[in-house]
């Protein structure tokens, strides 16, 4: 006889995985984004206010689309420059949410970002940033299916004798620290930096109080190279001309012994973005985990402001290929030449070395 509760079996197996994770404290890792270059302060708080004016980014990631359950992530961040305050770089706000399984475990992260700025010369700027966040990890015990709920013919029809633990959520503080060096010259803008996440390794277990969120170390570097160097004068004075450019970059992450490298290149011409990146556990181009294909558009609002929309697709190339690809969308609003604090205080026209432009690719 053919039974009709195979979805219940799948849900039961998923419940076992979720329950095992909750009880044993399986080591949790941070959500990654393929478009990390559009998620600056998520990876390094020192980026807050690095660009002049106000920058808002909204990111959506739908991972492993062939699986019957959701693995979705959302990230919203706002940061602004604060050049008129001595030693200030900028401030920002970041909110991140992702779910695991069929929404049975949800993670919410809300943080305030502060950055300070050192300007050793006209072409160099160094920023240090810190994120102070409040986080919630929540589990839906009612969404789990246990063996005593299943009937061999009709599936999930019984109540369970499972006793829920005394807590269904964990609330904890979290702190990240980072630094970034920005170099600006005619024809090129480059950045190199690093950050440490979960500095105090907070406890995150529902049942096992010893379960913790391990530190994550991030290192990154990229450069925006202008193809027509003679055309950069207008941009360096604050203008936004349609200059062809390329943006090679690399991102390295390490968390609890797990490594991840992202290496690739974006290109821009005639308001169109194209990119190709690869992601792997090491810098090895012969055995790739995934390739990332990117396309986007730059929509100028005026000379100083714009909207960027980018879409990327992760093509899985390892043993997880059956899980399907991953879709990611980013929408970025930039008001590049507006120094908010200077405008409010009436000091916006005051000469300030802090107004060095940063080439937001």
Short mmCIF file of C-alpha atoms in Angstrom, two decimals:
data_model
loop_
_atom_site.label_atom_id
_atom_site.label_comp_id
_atom_site.label_asym_id
_atom_site.label_seq_id
_atom_site.Cartn_x
_atom_site.Cartn_y
_atom_site.Cartn_z
CA UNK A 1 0.00 0.00 0.00
CA UNK A 2 1.31 3.44 -0.94
CA UNK A 3 1.26 5.91 1.94
CA UNK A 4 0.48 9.57 1.35
CA UNK A 5 2.47 11.25 4.08
CA UNK A 6 5.92 11.53 2.50
CA UNK A 7 5.86 15.34 3.09
CA UNK A 8 5.28 14.57 6.78
CA UNK A 9 8.31 12.29 6.76
CA UNK A 10 10.35 15.09 5.25
CA UNK A 11 9.08 17.54 7.86
CA UNK A 12 9.81 14.99 10.59
CA UNK A 13 13.40 14.59 9.40
CA UNK A 14 13.79 18.35 9.25
CA UNK A 15 12.38 18.59 12.77
CA UNK A 16 15.02 16.13 13.96
CA UNK A 17 17.75 18.28 12.44
CA UNK A 18 16.37 21.46 14.02
CA UNK A 19 15.90 19.79 17.39
CA UNK A 20 19.40 18.34 17.29
CA UNK A 21 20.80 21.77 16.52
CA UNK A 22 18.87 23.35 19.39
CA UNK A 23 19.87 20.74 21.96
CA UNK A 24 23.49 20.10 21.05
CA UNK A 25 24.33 23.66 20.06
CA UNK A 26 25.62 23.01 16.57
CA UNK A 27 28.12 25.74 15.79
CA UNK A 28 26.28 28.54 14.02
CA UNK A 29 27.80 30.52 11.16
CA UNK A 30 26.91 33.91 9.74
CA UNK A 31 24.83 34.36 6.62
CA UNK A 32 26.91 35.20 3.56
CA UNK A 33 26.01 37.43 0.64
CA UNK A 34 27.34 37.04 -2.90
CA UNK A 35 27.06 40.81 -3.41
CA UNK A 36 29.22 41.59 -0.40
CA UNK A 37 30.33 44.82 -2.10
CA UNK A 38 26.72 46.03 -1.76
CA UNK A 39 26.62 44.99 1.90
CA UNK A 40 29.51 47.07 3.20
CA UNK A 41 28.72 47.69 6.86
CA UNK A 42 27.38 44.14 7.28
CA UNK A 43 30.92 42.90 6.66
CA UNK A 44 32.89 45.85 8.06
CA UNK A 45 31.46 48.64 10.29
CA UNK A 46 34.35 50.92 9.31
CA UNK A 47 32.52 51.59 6.02
CA UNK A 48 29.93 53.74 7.83
CA UNK A 49 30.24 57.22 6.36
CA UNK A 50 33.22 56.35 4.17
CA UNK A 51 31.26 57.71 1.22
CA UNK A 52 30.08 61.32 1.30
CA UNK A 53 26.42 61.85 2.10
CA UNK A 54 23.76 59.21 2.69
CA UNK A 55 23.72 55.62 1.45
CA UNK A 56 20.85 53.16 1.87
CA UNK A 57 21.03 49.52 0.77
CA UNK A 58 18.36 46.83 0.70
CA UNK A 59 19.46 43.23 0.06
CA UNK A 60 17.44 40.07 -0.49
CA UNK A 61 18.86 36.54 -0.82
CA UNK A 62 16.92 33.36 -1.66
CA UNK A 63 19.26 30.41 -1.21
CA UNK A 64 18.98 26.82 -2.51
CA UNK A 65 15.76 27.27 -4.45
CA UNK A 66 15.25 23.55 -5.22
CA UNK A 67 14.70 22.72 -1.56
CA UNK A 68 11.09 22.67 -0.30
CA UNK A 69 11.87 25.03 2.58
CA UNK A 70 12.87 28.67 2.75
CA UNK A 71 16.42 29.86 3.25
CA UNK A 72 15.86 33.58 2.83
CA UNK A 73 17.81 36.56 4.13
CA UNK A 74 17.03 40.28 4.24
CA UNK A 75 19.39 43.13 5.05
CA UNK A 76 18.68 46.87 5.31
CA UNK A 77 21.42 49.37 6.10
CA UNK A 78 21.68 53.16 6.20
CA UNK A 79 24.88 55.10 6.77
CA UNK A 80 25.88 58.74 6.45
CA UNK A 81 29.02 60.83 6.64
CA UNK A 82 29.71 63.11 9.61
CA UNK A 83 32.63 65.20 8.41
CA UNK A 84 31.96 68.40 10.40
CA UNK A 85 32.47 66.65 13.74
CA UNK A 86 36.18 66.46 14.69
CA UNK A 87 37.48 62.92 14.22
CA UNK A 88 34.09 61.59 13.13
CA UNK A 89 33.69 59.39 10.10
CA UNK A 90 30.04 58.45 10.05
CA UNK A 91 27.20 56.57 11.63
CA UNK A 92 24.78 53.95 10.45
CA UNK A 93 21.97 51.56 11.25
CA UNK A 94 21.72 47.94 10.11
CA UNK A 95 18.90 45.39 10.38
CA UNK A 96 19.35 41.81 9.25
CA UNK A 97 16.93 38.88 9.25
CA UNK A 98 17.22 35.31 8.03
CA UNK A 99 15.38 32.07 8.58
CA UNK A 100 16.47 28.46 8.63
CA UNK A 101 14.39 25.46 7.63
CA UNK A 102 10.69 26.15 7.04
CA UNK A 103 10.87 29.31 9.11
CA UNK A 104 11.30 27.28 12.30
CA UNK A 105 14.41 29.17 13.36
CA UNK A 106 14.50 32.93 12.81
CA UNK A 107 17.40 35.29 13.44
CA UNK A 108 16.99 39.05 13.86
CA UNK A 109 19.89 41.49 14.17
CA UNK A 110 19.63 45.26 14.76
CA UNK A 111 22.76 47.33 15.21
CA UNK A 112 24.02 50.90 15.55
CA UNK A 113 27.26 51.62 13.70
CA UNK A 114 29.75 54.37 14.61
CA UNK A 115 32.97 55.19 12.76
CA UNK A 116 35.87 57.56 13.36
CA UNK A 117 38.14 58.93 10.65
CA UNK A 118 41.84 59.75 10.36
CA UNK A 119 43.05 61.77 7.37
CA UNK A 120 46.87 61.51 7.13
CA UNK A 121 46.98 63.13 3.67
CA UNK A 122 44.79 64.43 0.88
CA UNK A 123 44.67 61.04 -0.84
CA UNK A 124 44.41 58.71 2.16
CA UNK A 125 41.70 58.17 4.74
CA UNK A 126 41.56 55.56 7.50
CA UNK A 127 38.36 54.69 9.33
CA UNK A 128 37.67 52.58 12.40
CA UNK A 129 34.16 51.40 13.11
CA UNK A 130 32.19 49.46 15.69
CA UNK A 131 28.73 47.91 15.58
CA UNK A 132 26.73 47.51 18.79
CA UNK A 133 23.77 45.22 18.19
CA UNK A 134 20.88 43.48 19.88
CA UNK A 135 20.07 40.06 18.43
CA UNK A 136 17.24 37.56 18.76
CA UNK A 137 17.32 33.89 17.81
CA UNK A 138 13.85 32.33 17.93
CA UNK A 139 12.55 28.80 17.39
CA UNK A 140 8.97 27.76 16.63
CA UNK A 141 8.56 24.57 18.66
CA UNK A 142 4.99 24.18 17.39
CA UNK A 143 6.32 23.87 13.86
CA UNK A 144 8.26 20.69 14.66
CA UNK A 145 6.83 17.23 13.95
CA UNK A 146 7.64 14.30 16.26
CA UNK A 147 7.19 10.52 15.80
CA UNK A 148 4.19 10.26 18.15
CA UNK A 149 2.27 12.72 15.94
CA UNK A 150 2.41 10.55 12.82
CA UNK A 151 -0.10 7.95 11.71
CA UNK A 152 1.01 5.37 9.16
CA UNK A 153 -1.91 6.16 6.88
CA UNK A 154 -3.10 9.69 7.60
CA UNK A 155 0.15 11.42 8.56
CA UNK A 156 0.25 14.12 11.24
CA UNK A 157 -3.01 13.70 13.18
CA UNK A 158 -1.96 13.23 16.83
CA UNK A 159 -0.77 15.58 19.54
CA UNK A 160 2.73 15.12 20.88
CA UNK A 161 4.03 14.37 24.36
CA UNK A 162 7.14 16.41 23.66
CA UNK A 163 7.71 19.01 26.39
CA UNK A 164 9.04 22.29 25.09
CA UNK A 165 12.15 23.71 26.78
CA UNK A 166 11.60 26.71 28.99
CA UNK A 167 12.73 29.15 26.29
CA UNK A 168 11.78 29.66 22.68
CA UNK A 169 14.09 32.60 22.00
CA UNK A 170 17.51 33.88 22.94
CA UNK A 171 18.29 37.60 23.12
CA UNK A 172 21.90 38.67 23.31
CA UNK A 173 24.20 41.67 22.61
CA UNK A 174 26.81 41.49 19.90
CA UNK A 175 29.80 43.63 18.92
CA UNK A 176 31.83 43.94 15.71
CA UNK A 177 34.94 46.02 15.03
CA UNK A 178 36.66 46.90 11.77
CA UNK A 179 39.04 49.20 9.96
CA UNK A 180 39.43 50.26 6.34
CA UNK A 181 42.06 52.25 4.46
CA UNK A 182 40.86 54.25 1.45
CA UNK A 183 43.27 55.53 -1.21
CA UNK A 184 42.18 57.99 -3.87
CA UNK A 185 44.16 59.03 -6.94
CA UNK A 186 43.55 60.08 -10.51
CA UNK A 187 42.28 57.01 -12.31
CA UNK A 188 41.89 54.71 -9.30
CA UNK A 189 40.24 54.35 -5.91
CA UNK A 190 41.30 51.44 -3.68
CA UNK A 191 40.32 50.05 -0.30
CA UNK A 192 41.77 47.43 2.00
CA UNK A 193 40.43 46.46 5.41
CA UNK A 194 39.44 43.86 7.93
CA UNK A 195 36.98 43.23 10.73
CA UNK A 196 36.30 40.99 13.72
CA UNK A 197 32.71 39.90 14.39
CA UNK A 198 31.13 38.54 17.60
CA UNK A 199 34.03 39.79 19.71
CA UNK A 200 32.65 38.37 22.97
CA UNK A 201 31.28 35.16 21.38
CA UNK A 202 27.75 35.39 22.83
CA UNK A 203 25.78 32.37 24.05
CA UNK A 204 23.00 31.43 21.62
CA UNK A 205 21.76 27.97 22.71
CA UNK A 206 18.09 27.27 23.46
CA UNK A 207 18.87 24.25 25.64
CA UNK A 208 22.64 24.03 25.84
CA UNK A 209 23.82 27.18 27.59
CA UNK A 210 27.38 26.57 26.37
CA UNK A 211 26.46 26.95 22.69
CA UNK A 212 28.07 30.13 21.41
CA UNK A 213 28.45 32.24 18.29
CA UNK A 214 32.10 32.00 17.34
CA UNK A 215 34.24 34.92 16.21
CA UNK A 216 34.39 35.64 12.50
CA UNK A 217 37.39 37.27 10.84
CA UNK A 218 37.01 39.16 7.57
CA UNK A 219 39.67 40.58 5.25
CA UNK A 220 38.90 42.37 2.00
CA UNK A 221 40.46 44.47 -0.74
CA UNK A 222 39.19 46.03 -3.95
CA UNK A 223 39.99 48.76 -6.44
CA UNK A 224 37.91 50.85 -8.82
CA UNK A 225 40.01 51.47 -11.93
CA UNK A 226 38.86 54.08 -14.44
CA UNK A 227 39.48 53.17 -18.07
CA UNK A 228 39.58 56.79 -19.31
CA UNK A 229 41.84 58.41 -16.74
CA UNK A 230 41.55 61.83 -18.29
CA UNK A 231 37.84 61.88 -17.55
CA UNK A 232 38.21 61.51 -13.80
CA UNK A 233 38.72 65.22 -13.07
CA UNK A 234 35.00 65.87 -13.26
CA UNK A 235 34.31 63.02 -10.88
CA UNK A 236 37.03 64.10 -8.42
CA UNK A 237 35.39 67.53 -8.25
CA UNK A 238 32.10 65.92 -7.30
CA UNK A 239 30.53 65.29 -10.71
CA UNK A 240 29.12 61.98 -11.96
CA UNK A 241 30.18 61.32 -15.54
CA UNK A 242 29.57 58.00 -17.26
CA UNK A 243 33.13 56.70 -17.04
CA UNK A 244 33.94 53.10 -17.93
CA UNK A 245 35.52 51.30 -14.99
CA UNK A 246 36.38 47.90 -13.59
CA UNK A 247 36.27 46.76 -9.98
CA UNK A 248 38.35 43.68 -9.05
CA UNK A 249 38.04 42.51 -5.45
CA UNK A 250 38.56 39.74 -2.94
CA UNK A 251 36.85 38.79 0.33
CA UNK A 252 38.15 36.27 2.87
CA UNK A 253 36.11 34.95 5.81
CA UNK A 254 37.06 32.60 8.63
CA UNK A 255 34.66 31.41 11.33
CA UNK A 256 35.36 28.50 13.64
CA UNK A 257 37.82 26.92 11.22
CA UNK A 258 35.63 27.31 8.12
CA UNK A 259 37.17 29.38 5.32
CA UNK A 260 35.48 31.13 2.41
CA UNK A 261 37.01 33.12 -0.44
CA UNK A 262 35.19 35.32 -2.94
CA UNK A 263 37.25 36.57 -5.87
CA UNK A 264 36.10 38.31 -9.02
CA UNK A 265 35.48 41.40 -11.08
CA UNK A 266 32.69 43.86 -11.83
CA UNK A 267 32.64 46.09 -14.91
CA UNK A 268 30.64 49.24 -15.64
CA UNK A 269 29.88 51.08 -18.88
CA UNK A 270 26.92 53.10 -20.17
CA UNK A 271 25.05 52.73 -16.86
CA UNK A 272 25.21 48.91 -17.01
CA UNK A 273 26.97 46.61 -14.52
CA UNK A 274 28.25 43.12 -15.33
CA UNK A 275 30.17 40.88 -12.95
CA UNK A 276 31.70 37.43 -12.58
CA UNK A 277 32.82 36.02 -9.23
CA UNK A 278 33.73 32.66 -7.80
CA UNK A 279 33.38 31.41 -4.26
CA UNK A 280 35.42 28.64 -2.71
CA UNK A 281 36.94 27.35 0.51
CA UNK A 282 40.40 28.31 -0.77
CA UNK A 283 41.95 30.17 -3.70
CA UNK A 284 41.69 27.26 -6.12
CA UNK A 285 40.16 27.78 -9.55
CA UNK A 286 40.12 24.07 -10.46
CA UNK A 287 37.59 22.97 -7.83
CA UNK A 288 34.96 25.66 -7.35
CA UNK A 289 32.02 25.75 -4.96
CA UNK A 290 30.03 28.26 -7.02
CA UNK A 291 30.18 30.88 -9.73
CA UNK A 292 28.30 34.15 -9.36
CA UNK A 293 26.92 35.96 -12.41
CA UNK A 294 25.85 39.58 -11.90
CA UNK A 295 24.01 42.23 -13.90
CA UNK A 296 22.73 45.63 -12.88
CA UNK A 297 21.82 49.15 -13.82
CA UNK A 298 22.79 52.59 -12.56
CA UNK A 299 19.92 55.11 -12.60
CA UNK A 300 21.13 58.70 -12.01
CA UNK A 301 18.73 60.97 -10.15
CA UNK A 302 20.92 64.04 -10.62
CA UNK A 303 24.64 64.79 -10.78
CA UNK A 304 25.15 63.79 -7.15
CA UNK A 305 22.59 61.04 -6.52
CA UNK A 306 21.60 57.71 -8.02
CA UNK A 307 19.87 54.38 -7.61
CA UNK A 308 21.67 51.10 -8.30
CA UNK A 309 19.79 47.84 -8.88
CA UNK A 310 21.76 44.60 -9.12
CA UNK A 311 20.78 40.95 -9.56
CA UNK A 312 23.10 37.97 -9.15
CA UNK A 313 22.74 34.22 -9.53
CA UNK A 314 24.91 31.66 -7.76
CA UNK A 315 25.49 28.60 -9.91
CA UNK A 316 26.42 25.70 -7.62
CA UNK A 317 29.34 23.60 -8.89
CA UNK A 318 30.00 21.17 -6.02
CA UNK A 319 28.13 18.24 -4.46
CA UNK A 320 25.30 20.58 -3.41
CA UNK A 321 24.29 21.19 -7.02
CA UNK A 322 20.94 19.43 -6.46
CA UNK A 323 19.93 22.17 -4.00
CA UNK A 324 19.55 24.61 -6.88
CA UNK A 325 21.00 28.04 -7.37
CA UNK A 326 20.71 31.18 -5.27
CA UNK A 327 19.11 34.48 -6.27
CA UNK A 328 20.20 37.79 -4.80
CA UNK A 329 18.88 41.31 -5.39
CA UNK A 330 20.33 44.60 -4.12
CA UNK A 331 18.86 48.09 -4.36
CA UNK A 332 21.13 50.96 -3.31
CA UNK A 333 20.20 54.63 -2.94
CA UNK A 334 23.14 57.05 -2.89
CA UNK A 335 23.07 60.80 -2.28
CA UNK A 336 26.78 61.14 -2.83
CA UNK A 337 27.70 64.78 -2.36
CA UNK A 338 25.32 65.68 0.45
CA UNK A 339 27.14 66.20 3.72
CA UNK A 340 24.16 65.94 6.04
CA UNK A 341 25.77 67.17 9.22
CA UNK A 342 27.49 70.04 7.46
CA UNK A 343 24.23 71.10 5.82
CA UNK A 344 22.36 71.07 9.12
CA UNK A 345 25.01 73.03 10.97
CA UNK A 346 25.60 75.46 8.11
CA UNK A 347 29.19 74.33 7.71
CA UNK A 348 28.68 72.38 4.52
CA UNK A 349 30.83 74.82 2.54
CA UNK A 350 33.68 74.82 4.98
CA UNK A 351 36.82 73.26 3.56
CA UNK A 352 37.34 69.90 5.14
CA UNK A 353 39.85 67.23 4.21
CA UNK A 354 37.15 64.75 5.17
CA UNK A 355 35.28 65.47 1.93
CA UNK A 356 37.67 63.34 -0.13
CA UNK A 357 35.46 61.41 -2.56
CA UNK A 358 35.25 57.63 -2.40
CA UNK A 359 34.46 55.88 -5.66
CA UNK A 360 31.27 54.00 -4.89
CA UNK A 361 31.23 51.43 -7.64
#
